[in-house]
Amino acid sequence: MHIPIDRATSLWKNQRFRRLWVSQLSAVAATYALSVAAIVAVAERTLSVTQTGLVILSSITPAFLGSLVSGMLPLWISRRLIAFLGFAATALLLVAVPHMPGVGWVITLMAIASFCSDLTMPISWNACADIGQRYTATVAAAMNMLGN
């Protein structure tokens, strides 16, 4: 489906772009939240240096695995379903984090949120090509800059 985008048309007027941007923003926030949690835990001296390293590793490893899995999933499942489930799971996990009784639970939920978040990343970039067509680079750049 071709959606014409000319220079006078704002990307913000495109409903598909707005949805993509909000999803991307929430996914990126989930990914970076775990690193911020590690810094806060160190500042409050609730985690040792080793534990802090494990918190940071728990954000990187699931994200890496989520990206790998998401490259194969669209062969069997629709991209729309993967994106919806990934973004919904990320949001639900992030809402649950403040209610967890201990640091171990927080780390676990944040790691799963990171996996779900990165599960949606390749699909988000592919959506840029769907929305932008020949302006894919512009749409991708706008999503990346506004989402981060």
Short mmCIF file of N, CA and C in Angstrom, two decimals:
data_model
loop_
_atom_site.label_atom_id
_atom_site.label_comp_id
_atom_site.label_asym_id
_atom_site.label_seq_id
_atom_site.Cartn_x
_atom_site.Cartn_y
_atom_site.Cartn_z
N MET A 1 0.84 -1.16 0.00
CA MET A 1 0.00 0.00 0.00
C MET A 1 0.90 1.24 0.00
N HIS A 2 0.70 2.11 -0.94
CA HIS A 2 1.50 3.32 -1.04
C HIS A 2 0.76 4.48 -0.39
N ILE A 3 1.43 5.12 0.55
CA ILE A 3 0.86 6.32 1.18
C ILE A 3 1.73 7.48 0.73
N PRO A 4 1.20 8.34 -0.12
CA PRO A 4 2.03 9.44 -0.63
C PRO A 4 2.40 10.42 0.49
N ILE A 5 3.67 10.72 0.56
CA ILE A 5 4.17 11.70 1.51
C ILE A 5 4.94 12.74 0.72
N ASP A 6 4.45 13.94 0.69
CA ASP A 6 5.19 14.99 0.00
C ASP A 6 5.82 15.89 1.05
N ARG A 7 6.61 16.83 0.61
CA ARG A 7 7.37 17.66 1.53
C ARG A 7 6.47 18.53 2.42
N ALA A 8 5.29 18.85 1.97
CA ALA A 8 4.39 19.70 2.75
C ALA A 8 3.59 18.91 3.78
N THR A 9 3.59 17.58 3.67
CA THR A 9 2.81 16.75 4.58
C THR A 9 3.64 16.42 5.81
N SER A 10 3.09 16.71 6.96
CA SER A 10 3.77 16.40 8.21
C SER A 10 3.60 14.92 8.54
N LEU A 11 4.66 14.31 9.05
CA LEU A 11 4.56 12.91 9.46
C LEU A 11 3.58 12.75 10.62
N TRP A 12 3.43 13.81 11.42
CA TRP A 12 2.51 13.74 12.55
C TRP A 12 1.06 13.60 12.11
N LYS A 13 0.76 13.97 10.88
CA LYS A 13 -0.60 13.82 10.37
C LYS A 13 -0.89 12.39 9.93
N ASN A 14 0.14 11.60 9.80
CA ASN A 14 0.00 10.20 9.39
C ASN A 14 -0.26 9.34 10.63
N GLN A 15 -1.45 8.78 10.72
CA GLN A 15 -1.84 7.99 11.88
C GLN A 15 -0.93 6.78 12.08
N ARG A 16 -0.53 6.15 11.01
CA ARG A 16 0.34 4.99 11.11
C ARG A 16 1.70 5.38 11.70
N PHE A 17 2.21 6.55 11.30
CA PHE A 17 3.48 7.00 11.86
C PHE A 17 3.34 7.30 13.35
N ARG A 18 2.25 7.95 13.74
CA ARG A 18 2.05 8.28 15.16
C ARG A 18 2.00 7.01 16.00
N ARG A 19 1.30 6.00 15.53
CA ARG A 19 1.25 4.72 16.26
C ARG A 19 2.64 4.10 16.36
N LEU A 20 3.35 4.11 15.25
CA LEU A 20 4.69 3.54 15.22
C LEU A 20 5.61 4.28 16.19
N TRP A 21 5.49 5.60 16.21
CA TRP A 21 6.35 6.41 17.07
C TRP A 21 6.07 6.12 18.54
N VAL A 22 4.81 6.05 18.93
CA VAL A 22 4.46 5.76 20.33
C VAL A 22 4.96 4.38 20.72
N SER A 23 4.81 3.41 19.85
CA SER A 23 5.29 2.06 20.13
C SER A 23 6.80 2.05 20.28
N GLN A 24 7.47 2.72 19.37
CA GLN A 24 8.94 2.77 19.42
C GLN A 24 9.41 3.46 20.68
N LEU A 25 8.76 4.54 21.05
CA LEU A 25 9.14 5.27 22.25
C LEU A 25 9.01 4.38 23.48
N SER A 26 7.92 3.64 23.59
CA SER A 26 7.73 2.77 24.76
C SER A 26 8.74 1.63 24.76
N ALA A 27 9.06 1.10 23.58
CA ALA A 27 10.03 0.00 23.50
C ALA A 27 11.43 0.46 23.89
N VAL A 28 11.81 1.63 23.42
CA VAL A 28 13.14 2.16 23.76
C VAL A 28 13.20 2.49 25.25
N ALA A 29 12.11 3.03 25.79
CA ALA A 29 12.07 3.34 27.23
C ALA A 29 12.26 2.08 28.06
N ALA A 30 11.65 0.98 27.63
CA ALA A 30 11.80 -0.28 28.36
C ALA A 30 13.25 -0.76 28.34
N THR A 31 13.88 -0.61 27.21
CA THR A 31 15.27 -1.06 27.07
C THR A 31 16.21 -0.26 27.97
N TYR A 32 16.03 1.06 28.00
CA TYR A 32 16.92 1.90 28.79
C TYR A 32 16.57 1.93 30.27
N ALA A 33 15.34 1.58 30.63
CA ALA A 33 14.93 1.64 32.03
C ALA A 33 15.75 0.70 32.90
N LEU A 34 16.13 -0.44 32.37
CA LEU A 34 16.90 -1.39 33.16
C LEU A 34 18.29 -0.85 33.49
N SER A 35 18.91 -0.16 32.56
CA SER A 35 20.22 0.44 32.84
C SER A 35 20.10 1.54 33.88
N VAL A 36 19.04 2.31 33.81
CA VAL A 36 18.81 3.36 34.81
C VAL A 36 18.57 2.73 36.18
N ALA A 37 17.83 1.62 36.21
CA ALA A 37 17.58 0.93 37.48
C ALA A 37 18.89 0.47 38.11
N ALA A 38 19.82 0.02 37.30
CA ALA A 38 21.13 -0.41 37.83
C ALA A 38 21.88 0.76 38.44
N ILE A 39 21.85 1.90 37.78
CA ILE A 39 22.54 3.08 38.30
C ILE A 39 21.92 3.53 39.61
N VAL A 40 20.60 3.53 39.67
CA VAL A 40 19.90 3.91 40.91
C VAL A 40 20.23 2.94 42.04
N ALA A 41 20.26 1.66 41.73
CA ALA A 41 20.56 0.65 42.75
C ALA A 41 21.98 0.83 43.28
N VAL A 42 22.92 1.19 42.42
CA VAL A 42 24.30 1.42 42.87
C VAL A 42 24.34 2.68 43.74
N ALA A 43 23.64 3.73 43.29
CA ALA A 43 23.63 4.98 44.05
C ALA A 43 23.02 4.79 45.44
N GLU A 44 22.02 3.93 45.55
CA GLU A 44 21.39 3.66 46.83
C GLU A 44 22.09 2.55 47.61
N ARG A 45 23.13 2.00 47.00
CA ARG A 45 23.95 0.93 47.60
C ARG A 45 23.12 -0.30 47.96
N THR A 46 22.15 -0.61 47.10
CA THR A 46 21.37 -1.82 47.34
C THR A 46 21.92 -3.01 46.56
N LEU A 47 22.79 -2.75 45.60
CA LEU A 47 23.40 -3.82 44.82
C LEU A 47 24.92 -3.71 44.88
N SER A 48 25.57 -4.86 44.86
CA SER A 48 27.03 -4.87 44.77
C SER A 48 27.44 -4.60 43.32
N VAL A 49 28.72 -4.46 43.10
CA VAL A 49 29.21 -4.24 41.75
C VAL A 49 28.88 -5.43 40.86
N THR A 50 29.03 -6.63 41.38
CA THR A 50 28.71 -7.84 40.60
C THR A 50 27.23 -7.89 40.26
N GLN A 51 26.39 -7.59 41.24
CA GLN A 51 24.94 -7.60 41.00
C GLN A 51 24.56 -6.53 39.96
N THR A 52 25.22 -5.39 40.03
CA THR A 52 24.94 -4.33 39.06
C THR A 52 25.32 -4.79 37.65
N GLY A 53 26.47 -5.47 37.53
CA GLY A 53 26.87 -6.01 36.24
C GLY A 53 25.85 -7.01 35.70
N LEU A 54 25.30 -7.82 36.60
CA LEU A 54 24.28 -8.79 36.19
C LEU A 54 23.00 -8.09 35.74
N VAL A 55 22.65 -6.98 36.39
CA VAL A 55 21.47 -6.22 35.97
C VAL A 55 21.67 -5.69 34.56
N ILE A 56 22.84 -5.12 34.30
CA ILE A 56 23.11 -4.58 32.97
C ILE A 56 23.17 -5.70 31.94
N LEU A 57 23.80 -6.82 32.29
CA LEU A 57 23.84 -7.96 31.38
C LEU A 57 22.43 -8.50 31.11
N SER A 58 21.57 -8.44 32.12
CA SER A 58 20.20 -8.94 31.94
C SER A 58 19.39 -8.04 31.02
N SER A 59 19.87 -6.85 30.74
CA SER A 59 19.17 -6.01 29.75
C SER A 59 19.72 -6.24 28.35
N ILE A 60 20.99 -6.54 28.26
CA ILE A 60 21.62 -6.71 26.96
C ILE A 60 21.31 -8.07 26.35
N THR A 61 21.44 -9.14 27.13
CA THR A 61 21.25 -10.48 26.61
C THR A 61 19.84 -10.75 26.09
N PRO A 62 18.79 -10.43 26.87
CA PRO A 62 17.44 -10.65 26.33
C PRO A 62 17.15 -9.79 25.10
N ALA A 63 17.70 -8.58 25.09
CA ALA A 63 17.50 -7.71 23.92
C ALA A 63 18.13 -8.34 22.69
N PHE A 64 19.33 -8.88 22.84
CA PHE A 64 20.02 -9.55 21.74
C PHE A 64 19.21 -10.75 21.26
N LEU A 65 18.74 -11.56 22.20
CA LEU A 65 17.96 -12.74 21.83
C LEU A 65 16.63 -12.35 21.18
N GLY A 66 15.99 -11.27 21.69
CA GLY A 66 14.74 -10.82 21.10
C GLY A 66 14.91 -10.39 19.66
N SER A 67 16.02 -9.73 19.38
CA SER A 67 16.28 -9.31 18.00
C SER A 67 16.51 -10.50 17.09
N LEU A 68 17.21 -11.51 17.59
CA LEU A 68 17.45 -12.70 16.78
C LEU A 68 16.15 -13.45 16.49
N VAL A 69 15.33 -13.63 17.50
CA VAL A 69 14.07 -14.35 17.34
C VAL A 69 13.14 -13.61 16.40
N SER A 70 13.12 -12.29 16.52
CA SER A 70 12.18 -11.50 15.71
C SER A 70 12.50 -11.54 14.22
N GLY A 71 13.70 -11.92 13.89
CA GLY A 71 14.04 -12.06 12.48
C GLY A 71 13.39 -13.27 11.84
N MET A 72 13.09 -14.28 12.64
CA MET A 72 12.50 -15.52 12.12
C MET A 72 10.99 -15.61 12.31
N LEU A 73 10.47 -15.00 13.37
CA LEU A 73 9.04 -15.13 13.67
C LEU A 73 8.10 -14.71 12.54
N PRO A 74 8.39 -13.63 11.81
CA PRO A 74 7.46 -13.24 10.75
C PRO A 74 7.29 -14.27 9.64
N LEU A 75 8.13 -15.29 9.62
CA LEU A 75 7.95 -16.36 8.65
C LEU A 75 6.72 -17.19 8.98
N TRP A 76 6.34 -17.21 10.26
CA TRP A 76 5.23 -18.05 10.70
C TRP A 76 4.06 -17.26 11.30
N ILE A 77 4.33 -16.08 11.81
CA ILE A 77 3.31 -15.27 12.49
C ILE A 77 3.30 -13.88 11.85
N SER A 78 2.12 -13.26 11.78
CA SER A 78 2.04 -11.94 11.16
C SER A 78 2.83 -10.90 11.96
N ARG A 79 3.42 -9.96 11.25
CA ARG A 79 4.18 -8.89 11.90
C ARG A 79 3.31 -8.08 12.84
N ARG A 80 2.07 -7.84 12.43
CA ARG A 80 1.15 -7.05 13.26
C ARG A 80 0.92 -7.72 14.61
N LEU A 81 0.71 -9.04 14.60
CA LEU A 81 0.48 -9.77 15.85
C LEU A 81 1.73 -9.76 16.72
N ILE A 82 2.88 -9.96 16.12
CA ILE A 82 4.14 -9.93 16.89
C ILE A 82 4.33 -8.56 17.52
N ALA A 83 4.13 -7.50 16.75
CA ALA A 83 4.30 -6.15 17.28
C ALA A 83 3.31 -5.87 18.40
N PHE A 84 2.06 -6.23 18.19
CA PHE A 84 1.04 -5.97 19.22
C PHE A 84 1.38 -6.71 20.51
N LEU A 85 1.67 -8.00 20.40
CA LEU A 85 1.97 -8.80 21.59
C LEU A 85 3.26 -8.33 22.28
N GLY A 86 4.27 -7.98 21.48
CA GLY A 86 5.53 -7.50 22.05
C GLY A 86 5.38 -6.19 22.79
N PHE A 87 4.69 -5.23 22.17
CA PHE A 87 4.48 -3.93 22.82
C PHE A 87 3.57 -4.07 24.04
N ALA A 88 2.51 -4.89 23.93
CA ALA A 88 1.59 -5.07 25.05
C ALA A 88 2.29 -5.75 26.23
N ALA A 89 3.08 -6.78 25.95
CA ALA A 89 3.81 -7.47 27.01
C ALA A 89 4.81 -6.54 27.68
N THR A 90 5.51 -5.74 26.89
CA THR A 90 6.46 -4.78 27.45
C THR A 90 5.75 -3.82 28.38
N ALA A 91 4.63 -3.27 27.94
CA ALA A 91 3.89 -2.31 28.76
C ALA A 91 3.41 -2.95 30.06
N LEU A 92 2.83 -4.14 29.97
CA LEU A 92 2.33 -4.81 31.17
C LEU A 92 3.45 -5.13 32.16
N LEU A 93 4.57 -5.58 31.64
CA LEU A 93 5.71 -5.89 32.51
C LEU A 93 6.24 -4.64 33.19
N LEU A 94 6.30 -3.53 32.48
CA LEU A 94 6.79 -2.29 33.08
C LEU A 94 5.83 -1.76 34.14
N VAL A 95 4.54 -1.96 33.92
CA VAL A 95 3.55 -1.55 34.93
C VAL A 95 3.70 -2.41 36.19
N ALA A 96 4.04 -3.67 36.03
CA ALA A 96 4.17 -4.58 37.16
C ALA A 96 5.44 -4.37 37.98
N VAL A 97 6.48 -3.80 37.37
CA VAL A 97 7.79 -3.67 38.03
C VAL A 97 7.72 -2.96 39.38
N PRO A 98 7.06 -1.81 39.51
CA PRO A 98 7.07 -1.13 40.82
C PRO A 98 6.37 -1.91 41.94
N HIS A 99 5.60 -2.91 41.59
CA HIS A 99 4.86 -3.68 42.59
C HIS A 99 5.58 -4.95 43.02
N MET A 100 6.79 -5.15 42.54
CA MET A 100 7.53 -6.37 42.85
C MET A 100 8.18 -6.26 44.24
N PRO A 101 8.23 -7.38 44.97
CA PRO A 101 8.73 -7.34 46.34
C PRO A 101 10.25 -7.25 46.48
N GLY A 102 10.99 -7.66 45.46
CA GLY A 102 12.44 -7.65 45.61
C GLY A 102 13.15 -7.33 44.32
N VAL A 103 14.45 -7.09 44.45
CA VAL A 103 15.29 -6.73 43.31
C VAL A 103 15.33 -7.86 42.29
N GLY A 104 15.35 -9.10 42.73
CA GLY A 104 15.39 -10.24 41.81
C GLY A 104 14.19 -10.26 40.88
N TRP A 105 13.02 -9.98 41.42
CA TRP A 105 11.82 -9.93 40.59
C TRP A 105 11.88 -8.77 39.61
N VAL A 106 12.38 -7.64 40.08
CA VAL A 106 12.49 -6.46 39.20
C VAL A 106 13.42 -6.76 38.04
N ILE A 107 14.57 -7.36 38.33
CA ILE A 107 15.53 -7.70 37.28
C ILE A 107 14.91 -8.68 36.29
N THR A 108 14.20 -9.67 36.79
CA THR A 108 13.59 -10.67 35.92
C THR A 108 12.54 -10.04 35.01
N LEU A 109 11.64 -9.23 35.58
CA LEU A 109 10.60 -8.60 34.77
C LEU A 109 11.19 -7.63 33.75
N MET A 110 12.21 -6.89 34.17
CA MET A 110 12.84 -5.94 33.24
C MET A 110 13.56 -6.67 32.12
N ALA A 111 14.17 -7.81 32.42
CA ALA A 111 14.84 -8.59 31.38
C ALA A 111 13.83 -9.13 30.37
N ILE A 112 12.69 -9.62 30.87
CA ILE A 112 11.65 -10.12 29.95
C ILE A 112 11.08 -8.96 29.14
N ALA A 113 10.91 -7.79 29.77
CA ALA A 113 10.43 -6.60 29.05
C ALA A 113 11.41 -6.20 27.96
N SER A 114 12.69 -6.31 28.26
CA SER A 114 13.71 -5.99 27.26
C SER A 114 13.63 -6.95 26.07
N PHE A 115 13.42 -8.23 26.35
CA PHE A 115 13.26 -9.23 25.28
C PHE A 115 12.04 -8.88 24.42
N CYS A 116 10.91 -8.62 25.07
CA CYS A 116 9.68 -8.30 24.33
C CYS A 116 9.83 -7.01 23.53
N SER A 117 10.52 -6.05 24.10
CA SER A 117 10.75 -4.78 23.42
C SER A 117 11.56 -4.98 22.15
N ASP A 118 12.66 -5.70 22.25
CA ASP A 118 13.50 -5.90 21.07
C ASP A 118 12.92 -6.90 20.10
N LEU A 119 11.94 -7.66 20.53
CA LEU A 119 11.22 -8.53 19.63
C LEU A 119 10.48 -7.70 18.57
N THR A 120 10.12 -6.50 18.92
CA THR A 120 9.35 -5.63 18.03
C THR A 120 10.22 -4.70 17.18
N MET A 121 11.48 -4.56 17.50
CA MET A 121 12.33 -3.56 16.82
C MET A 121 12.45 -3.77 15.30
N PRO A 122 12.82 -4.97 14.83
CA PRO A 122 12.91 -5.12 13.37
C PRO A 122 11.58 -4.86 12.66
N ILE A 123 10.49 -5.22 13.33
CA ILE A 123 9.18 -4.98 12.75
C ILE A 123 8.91 -3.48 12.65
N SER A 124 9.35 -2.72 13.66
CA SER A 124 9.18 -1.26 13.63
C SER A 124 9.96 -0.66 12.45
N TRP A 125 11.18 -1.13 12.25
CA TRP A 125 11.97 -0.59 11.14
C TRP A 125 11.36 -1.00 9.80
N ASN A 126 10.81 -2.20 9.73
CA ASN A 126 10.16 -2.62 8.51
C ASN A 126 8.91 -1.79 8.24
N ALA A 127 8.23 -1.40 9.31
CA ALA A 127 7.04 -0.55 9.15
C ALA A 127 7.41 0.81 8.57
N CYS A 128 8.62 1.28 8.85
CA CYS A 128 9.09 2.54 8.25
C CYS A 128 9.10 2.43 6.73
N ALA A 129 9.54 1.28 6.23
CA ALA A 129 9.55 1.07 4.78
C ALA A 129 8.13 1.00 4.24
N ASP A 130 7.23 0.38 5.00
CA ASP A 130 5.83 0.30 4.56
C ASP A 130 5.17 1.67 4.52
N ILE A 131 5.45 2.49 5.51
CA ILE A 131 4.84 3.81 5.59
C ILE A 131 5.49 4.79 4.62
N GLY A 132 6.82 4.78 4.60
CA GLY A 132 7.54 5.80 3.85
C GLY A 132 7.75 5.55 2.38
N GLN A 133 7.71 4.29 1.98
CA GLN A 133 8.00 3.93 0.59
C GLN A 133 9.34 4.54 0.16
N ARG A 134 9.32 5.47 -0.76
CA ARG A 134 10.60 6.03 -1.21
C ARG A 134 11.19 7.01 -0.21
N TYR A 135 10.41 7.37 0.82
CA TYR A 135 10.89 8.26 1.89
C TYR A 135 11.20 7.46 3.15
N THR A 136 11.55 6.21 2.98
CA THR A 136 11.81 5.33 4.12
C THR A 136 12.88 5.90 5.05
N ALA A 137 13.94 6.42 4.50
CA ALA A 137 15.02 6.96 5.34
C ALA A 137 14.52 8.12 6.20
N THR A 138 13.67 8.95 5.63
CA THR A 138 13.14 10.09 6.38
C THR A 138 12.24 9.62 7.52
N VAL A 139 11.36 8.68 7.23
CA VAL A 139 10.45 8.16 8.25
C VAL A 139 11.25 7.44 9.34
N ALA A 140 12.23 6.63 8.96
CA ALA A 140 13.05 5.91 9.94
C ALA A 140 13.84 6.89 10.81
N ALA A 141 14.40 7.91 10.21
CA ALA A 141 15.15 8.91 10.97
C ALA A 141 14.25 9.66 11.94
N ALA A 142 13.06 10.02 11.47
CA ALA A 142 12.12 10.73 12.35
C ALA A 142 11.70 9.85 13.51
N MET A 143 11.40 8.58 13.23
CA MET A 143 11.00 7.67 14.30
C MET A 143 12.14 7.49 15.30
N ASN A 144 13.34 7.33 14.80
CA ASN A 144 14.49 7.12 15.68
C ASN A 144 14.79 8.35 16.52
N MET A 145 14.81 9.50 15.91
CA MET A 145 15.15 10.72 16.65
C MET A 145 14.05 11.11 17.63
N LEU A 146 12.80 10.97 17.24
CA LEU A 146 11.70 11.36 18.12
C LEU A 146 11.45 10.30 19.18
N GLY A 147 11.76 9.05 18.87
CA GLY A 147 11.55 7.97 19.82
C GLY A 147 12.63 7.89 20.89
N ASN A 148 13.81 8.39 20.57
CA ASN A 148 14.89 8.35 21.57
C ASN A 148 14.97 9.65 22.31
#
